[in-house]
Amino acid sequence: MTFATRLLATLAESGQLCVGIDPHAALLATWGLPDSAAGVREFGLRTVDAVAGRAGLVKPQVAFFERLGSAGFAALEDVLAAARAAGLFVIADAKRGDIGTTVDAYGEAWLAPGSPLEADAMTAYAYQGLGSLSGVLELAERHGKGVIVVTATSNPESVATQTAVRADGRSVAAGIVDEVATLPGTAGLVLGATIRLSDYGIAPESLGGIPILAPGFGAQGARLGDLAALFGVAAPQVAAHVSREILGAGPDGIASAIDRAQAELRGSPA
């Protein structure tokens, strides 16, 4: 099965919620955990336990582990392994990008079977051209993994770059969409839930069959119940990412928060 087939099947079977694993210092304090490698490991493992059986996807934010050095990476390895062992679809939010052997090495770190950091998909930048990710995409295709390409994001600082018009008349974001659409099920798109696709020259109809990771729900302003209105015919392809509202419920409230988010998604027309 390709990455796209696997992820879309997960969305259909387990719901469209993607739970973030973002152990920043303030959340660790809320959970009564130390701001240390041991703390982020415990936070991640507890989150995995809460998600298993309630949703199908998790997205660890690599930076919150990486800030703690080698011990943080060791903690992340344990969290990734636990999530995959629990049957969850794991998206490593690494946002890597480069050229040649450097970007190939990133792919080996996050997507190669047996790697200590193995995930089902990783996020990546393609602002050096989608061709710069060719080695990672080839590795992903061989192993049924995925590369989710940052395309149009929720932060306002991104608008000028992502709506800039290329020589071919398309916006940077729309150009990425069109190029990803030509790939054989190995790539997806990051499209923020707080943007209007039309502002980027993107039509929902152009997204047919492409998995979409959509940040921006909850604290950033988008409502889970509006998923269908936001993405139109592409709504069933969307993994709706929620982090702060779920994690902020604390270790005793996270399970109920996941259930509420899933219920809101099921109640939408999507």
Tab-separated table of C-alpha atoms in Angstrom:
chain	number	residue	atom	x	y	z
A	1	MET	CA	0.000	0.000	0.000
A	2	THR	CA	1.189	3.508	-0.744
A	3	PHE	CA	1.438	6.197	1.902
A	4	ALA	CA	-1.650	7.916	0.492
A	5	THR	CA	-3.686	4.704	0.540
A	6	ARG	CA	-2.621	3.942	4.110
A	7	LEU	CA	-3.286	7.405	5.470
A	8	LEU	CA	-6.642	7.831	3.744
A	9	ALA	CA	-7.708	4.411	5.042
A	10	THR	CA	-6.717	5.471	8.569
A	11	LEU	CA	-8.798	8.644	8.273
A	12	ALA	CA	-11.806	6.649	7.083
A	13	GLU	CA	-11.495	3.967	9.757
A	14	SER	CA	-10.291	5.880	12.826
A	15	GLY	CA	-11.533	9.405	12.236
A	16	GLN	CA	-9.801	12.502	10.951
A	17	LEU	CA	-8.229	13.717	14.173
A	18	CYS	CA	-4.442	13.973	14.337
A	19	VAL	CA	-3.238	14.559	17.894
A	20	GLY	CA	-0.076	16.592	18.328
A	21	ILE	CA	2.618	15.539	20.785
A	22	ASP	CA	4.150	18.907	21.688
A	23	PRO	CA	5.881	18.736	25.091
A	24	HIS	CA	6.883	22.358	25.539
A	25	ALA	CA	7.816	23.643	28.965
A	26	ALA	CA	4.434	25.156	29.866
A	27	LEU	CA	2.566	21.950	29.075
A	28	LEU	CA	5.056	19.838	30.991
A	29	ALA	CA	4.413	22.036	34.024
A	30	THR	CA	0.642	21.631	33.575
A	31	TRP	CA	1.136	17.872	33.549
A	32	GLY	CA	3.352	17.988	36.656
A	33	LEU	CA	6.371	16.766	34.702
A	34	PRO	CA	9.952	18.079	34.697
A	35	ASP	CA	11.296	20.016	31.722
A	36	SER	CA	13.795	17.290	30.924
A	37	ALA	CA	14.266	14.309	28.648
A	38	ALA	CA	12.525	12.133	31.218
A	39	GLY	CA	9.625	14.572	31.274
A	40	VAL	CA	9.122	14.724	27.504
A	41	ARG	CA	9.373	10.922	27.304
A	42	GLU	CA	6.685	10.476	29.951
A	43	PHE	CA	4.526	13.136	28.309
A	44	GLY	CA	4.816	11.458	24.915
A	45	LEU	CA	4.129	7.949	26.193
A	46	ARG	CA	1.073	9.085	28.170
A	47	THR	CA	-0.255	10.862	25.089
A	48	VAL	CA	0.217	7.737	22.970
A	49	ASP	CA	-1.662	5.688	25.570
A	50	ALA	CA	-4.548	8.171	25.528
A	51	VAL	CA	-4.767	8.307	21.733
A	52	ALA	CA	-4.605	4.552	21.140
A	53	GLY	CA	-8.133	3.280	20.529
A	54	ARG	CA	-9.568	6.806	20.297
A	55	ALA	CA	-7.887	8.207	17.172
A	56	GLY	CA	-5.581	6.927	14.481
A	57	LEU	CA	-2.868	9.562	14.031
A	58	VAL	CA	-0.263	11.329	16.117
A	59	LYS	CA	2.211	14.033	15.134
A	60	PRO	CA	5.192	14.440	17.446
A	61	GLN	CA	6.789	17.865	17.065
A	62	VAL	CA	10.452	16.960	16.811
A	63	ALA	CA	11.726	20.349	18.012
A	64	PHE	CA	10.449	19.869	21.560
A	65	PHE	CA	12.551	16.730	21.886
A	66	GLU	CA	15.513	18.007	19.887
A	67	ARG	CA	15.982	20.998	22.209
A	68	LEU	CA	17.133	18.528	24.892
A	69	GLY	CA	19.950	17.100	22.838
A	70	SER	CA	20.808	13.427	22.588
A	71	ALA	CA	18.696	12.522	25.621
A	72	GLY	CA	15.732	14.231	23.991
A	73	PHE	CA	16.236	12.263	20.801
A	74	ALA	CA	16.410	9.047	22.829
A	75	ALA	CA	13.086	9.995	24.430
A	76	LEU	CA	11.613	10.658	20.985
A	77	GLU	CA	12.788	7.252	19.761
A	78	ASP	CA	10.818	5.632	22.599
A	79	VAL	CA	7.706	7.683	21.845
A	80	LEU	CA	7.836	6.932	18.106
A	81	ALA	CA	8.310	3.216	18.758
A	82	ALA	CA	5.437	3.128	21.258
A	83	ALA	CA	3.107	4.935	18.866
A	84	ARG	CA	3.856	2.607	15.981
A	85	ALA	CA	3.541	-0.443	18.280
A	86	ALA	CA	0.098	0.849	19.296
A	87	GLY	CA	-0.976	0.797	15.652
A	88	LEU	CA	-1.026	4.565	15.266
A	89	PHE	CA	-0.061	6.339	12.044
A	90	VAL	CA	2.932	8.461	13.025
A	91	ILE	CA	3.847	11.742	11.336
A	92	ALA	CA	7.239	13.063	12.425
A	93	ASP	CA	6.954	16.838	12.244
A	94	ALA	CA	10.618	17.353	11.386
A	95	LYS	CA	10.235	19.938	8.582
A	96	ARG	CA	13.519	19.044	6.934
A	97	GLY	CA	14.698	20.259	3.549
A	98	ASP	CA	17.962	20.453	1.621
A	99	ILE	CA	19.580	18.977	-1.476
A	100	GLY	CA	21.552	15.915	-2.502
A	101	THR	CA	22.964	13.510	0.034
A	102	THR	CA	22.005	15.791	2.924
A	103	VAL	CA	18.276	15.556	2.310
A	104	ASP	CA	18.673	11.849	1.495
A	105	ALA	CA	20.140	11.399	4.976
A	106	TYR	CA	17.116	13.118	6.498
A	107	GLY	CA	14.933	10.608	4.692
A	108	GLU	CA	16.972	7.708	6.035
A	109	ALA	CA	16.632	9.085	9.569
A	110	TRP	CA	12.855	9.446	9.545
A	111	LEU	CA	11.570	6.972	6.965
A	112	ALA	CA	13.997	4.048	6.611
A	113	PRO	CA	12.651	0.814	8.112
A	114	GLY	CA	14.562	-0.040	11.259
A	115	SER	CA	15.786	3.501	11.870
A	116	PRO	CA	15.572	4.477	15.562
A	117	LEU	CA	13.491	7.482	14.445
A	118	GLU	CA	11.287	5.580	11.986
A	119	ALA	CA	7.904	7.143	11.335
A	120	ASP	CA	5.193	6.582	8.729
A	121	ALA	CA	5.655	10.057	7.264
A	122	MET	CA	7.710	13.187	7.767
A	123	THR	CA	7.067	16.843	7.021
A	124	ALA	CA	9.478	18.585	4.654
A	125	TYR	CA	10.158	21.883	2.892
A	126	ALA	CA	10.415	22.116	-0.894
A	127	TYR	CA	11.400	25.751	-1.324
A	128	GLN	CA	14.546	24.564	-3.117
A	129	GLY	CA	12.196	22.912	-5.600
A	130	LEU	CA	10.249	19.699	-5.200
A	131	GLY	CA	13.022	17.970	-7.128
A	132	SER	CA	15.323	18.603	-4.167
A	133	LEU	CA	13.289	15.976	-2.296
A	134	SER	CA	13.592	13.344	-5.019
A	135	GLY	CA	15.819	11.023	-2.970
A	136	VAL	CA	13.499	11.164	0.030
A	137	LEU	CA	10.461	10.605	-2.174
A	138	GLU	CA	12.086	7.583	-3.831
A	139	LEU	CA	12.899	6.082	-0.427
A	140	ALA	CA	9.348	6.769	0.731
A	141	GLU	CA	7.899	5.071	-2.343
A	142	ARG	CA	10.021	1.957	-1.785
A	143	HIS	CA	8.823	1.527	1.773
A	144	GLY	CA	5.225	2.789	1.663
A	145	LYS	CA	6.174	5.923	3.592
A	146	GLY	CA	5.186	9.529	2.992
A	147	VAL	CA	6.596	13.042	2.675
A	148	ILE	CA	4.152	15.793	3.638
A	149	VAL	CA	5.255	18.993	1.942
A	150	VAL	CA	4.752	22.370	3.606
A	151	THR	CA	2.577	24.295	1.153
A	152	ALA	CA	0.269	26.953	2.636
A	153	THR	CA	0.481	27.495	6.367
A	154	SER	CA	-1.571	29.220	9.041
A	155	ASN	CA	1.023	31.744	10.233
A	156	PRO	CA	0.523	35.222	8.749
A	157	GLU	CA	4.246	35.679	8.091
A	158	SER	CA	4.085	32.996	5.404
A	159	VAL	CA	1.587	34.698	3.115
A	160	ALA	CA	3.973	36.852	1.083
A	161	THR	CA	6.209	33.901	0.203
A	162	GLN	CA	3.524	31.299	-0.367
A	163	THR	CA	1.303	33.530	-2.513
A	164	ALA	CA	4.226	34.918	-4.541
A	165	VAL	CA	3.627	34.385	-8.262
A	166	ARG	CA	6.056	32.179	-10.150
A	167	ALA	CA	7.147	32.736	-13.743
A	168	ASP	CA	4.454	30.280	-14.887
A	169	GLY	CA	1.702	32.417	-13.309
A	170	ARG	CA	0.946	30.068	-10.409
A	171	SER	CA	1.508	30.930	-6.778
A	172	VAL	CA	4.361	29.138	-5.023
A	173	ALA	CA	1.794	27.143	-3.032
A	174	ALA	CA	-0.322	26.238	-6.061
A	175	GLY	CA	2.795	25.127	-7.905
A	176	ILE	CA	3.683	22.756	-5.069
A	177	VAL	CA	0.139	21.339	-5.149
A	178	ASP	CA	0.329	20.671	-8.869
A	179	GLU	CA	3.733	19.003	-8.599
A	180	VAL	CA	2.720	16.837	-5.642
A	181	ALA	CA	-0.367	15.750	-7.599
A	182	THR	CA	1.920	14.070	-10.156
A	183	LEU	CA	3.598	11.813	-7.574
A	184	PRO	CA	2.503	8.176	-7.118
A	185	GLY	CA	0.946	8.286	-3.668
A	186	THR	CA	4.138	9.181	-1.792
A	187	ALA	CA	3.475	12.819	-0.887
A	188	GLY	CA	0.946	14.931	0.953
A	189	LEU	CA	0.422	18.623	1.654
A	190	VAL	CA	0.426	20.861	4.708
A	191	LEU	CA	-2.492	23.262	4.226
A	192	GLY	CA	-3.466	25.454	7.149
A	193	ALA	CA	-7.084	25.367	8.253
A	194	THR	CA	-7.151	29.133	8.848
A	195	ILE	CA	-6.380	30.103	5.246
A	196	ARG	CA	-8.652	30.497	2.236
A	197	LEU	CA	-7.410	28.156	-0.454
A	198	SER	CA	-8.619	30.545	-3.157
A	199	ASP	CA	-6.195	33.218	-1.888
A	200	TYR	CA	-3.384	30.880	-2.925
A	201	GLY	CA	-4.887	29.940	-6.263
A	202	ILE	CA	-5.735	26.458	-4.988
A	203	ALA	CA	-9.051	24.851	-5.866
A	204	PRO	CA	-10.286	21.953	-3.691
A	205	GLU	CA	-10.885	19.984	-6.887
A	206	SER	CA	-7.134	20.095	-7.604
A	207	LEU	CA	-6.448	18.170	-4.389
A	208	GLY	CA	-8.063	14.906	-5.465
A	209	GLY	CA	-6.586	11.942	-3.612
A	210	ILE	CA	-3.751	13.897	-1.952
A	211	PRO	CA	-3.515	13.480	1.839
A	212	ILE	CA	-3.654	16.814	3.646
A	213	LEU	CA	-2.294	17.673	7.074
A	214	ALA	CA	-4.201	20.698	8.336
A	215	PRO	CA	-2.876	22.623	11.346
A	216	GLY	CA	-4.756	25.635	12.638
A	217	PHE	CA	-7.710	24.005	14.409
A	218	GLY	CA	-8.488	25.038	17.959
A	219	ALA	CA	-6.254	27.732	19.458
A	220	GLN	CA	-5.404	29.174	16.038
A	221	GLY	CA	-9.057	29.748	15.258
A	222	ALA	CA	-10.394	27.068	12.905
A	223	ARG	CA	-13.302	24.908	14.075
A	224	LEU	CA	-13.338	21.156	13.597
A	225	GLY	CA	-17.016	21.301	12.722
A	226	ASP	CA	-16.188	23.528	9.751
A	227	LEU	CA	-13.880	20.994	8.088
A	228	ALA	CA	-16.163	20.406	5.098
A	229	ALA	CA	-16.726	24.118	4.546
A	230	LEU	CA	-12.995	24.800	4.668
A	231	PHE	CA	-11.842	22.056	2.293
A	232	GLY	CA	-14.897	21.273	0.174
A	233	VAL	CA	-14.660	18.077	-1.842
A	234	ALA	CA	-11.162	17.452	-0.411
A	235	ALA	CA	-12.438	17.319	3.192
A	236	PRO	CA	-12.299	13.494	3.521
A	237	GLN	CA	-8.558	13.651	2.770
A	238	VAL	CA	-7.786	15.973	5.685
A	239	ALA	CA	-6.027	14.984	8.894
A	240	ALA	CA	-7.191	17.704	11.278
A	241	HIS	CA	-4.355	18.476	13.646
A	242	VAL	CA	-5.151	19.554	17.208
A	243	SER	CA	-2.574	20.016	19.913
A	244	ARG	CA	-3.069	22.673	22.596
A	245	GLU	CA	-6.769	22.084	23.267
A	246	ILE	CA	-6.210	18.357	23.784
A	247	LEU	CA	-2.860	18.391	25.554
A	248	GLY	CA	-3.886	21.340	27.711
A	249	ALA	CA	-6.574	19.174	29.304
A	250	GLY	CA	-3.801	17.506	31.295
A	251	PRO	CA	-3.133	13.830	31.892
A	252	ASP	CA	-6.513	13.293	33.534
A	253	GLY	CA	-8.500	15.099	30.852
A	254	ILE	CA	-6.725	14.199	27.619
A	255	ALA	CA	-8.844	11.124	26.854
A	256	SER	CA	-12.081	13.089	27.171
A	257	ALA	CA	-10.643	15.918	25.088
A	258	ILE	CA	-9.796	13.469	22.290
A	259	ASP	CA	-13.308	12.040	22.415
A	260	ARG	CA	-14.835	15.533	22.209
A	261	ALA	CA	-12.704	16.425	19.205
A	262	GLN	CA	-13.630	13.218	17.413
A	263	ALA	CA	-17.304	13.846	18.123
A	264	GLU	CA	-17.046	17.353	16.701
A	265	LEU	CA	-15.447	15.978	13.542
A	266	ARG	CA	-18.094	13.273	13.183
A	267	GLY	CA	-20.798	15.883	13.580
A	268	SER	CA	-19.457	17.887	10.651
A	269	PRO	CA	-20.764	17.272	7.133
A	270	ALA	CA	-17.356	15.844	6.148
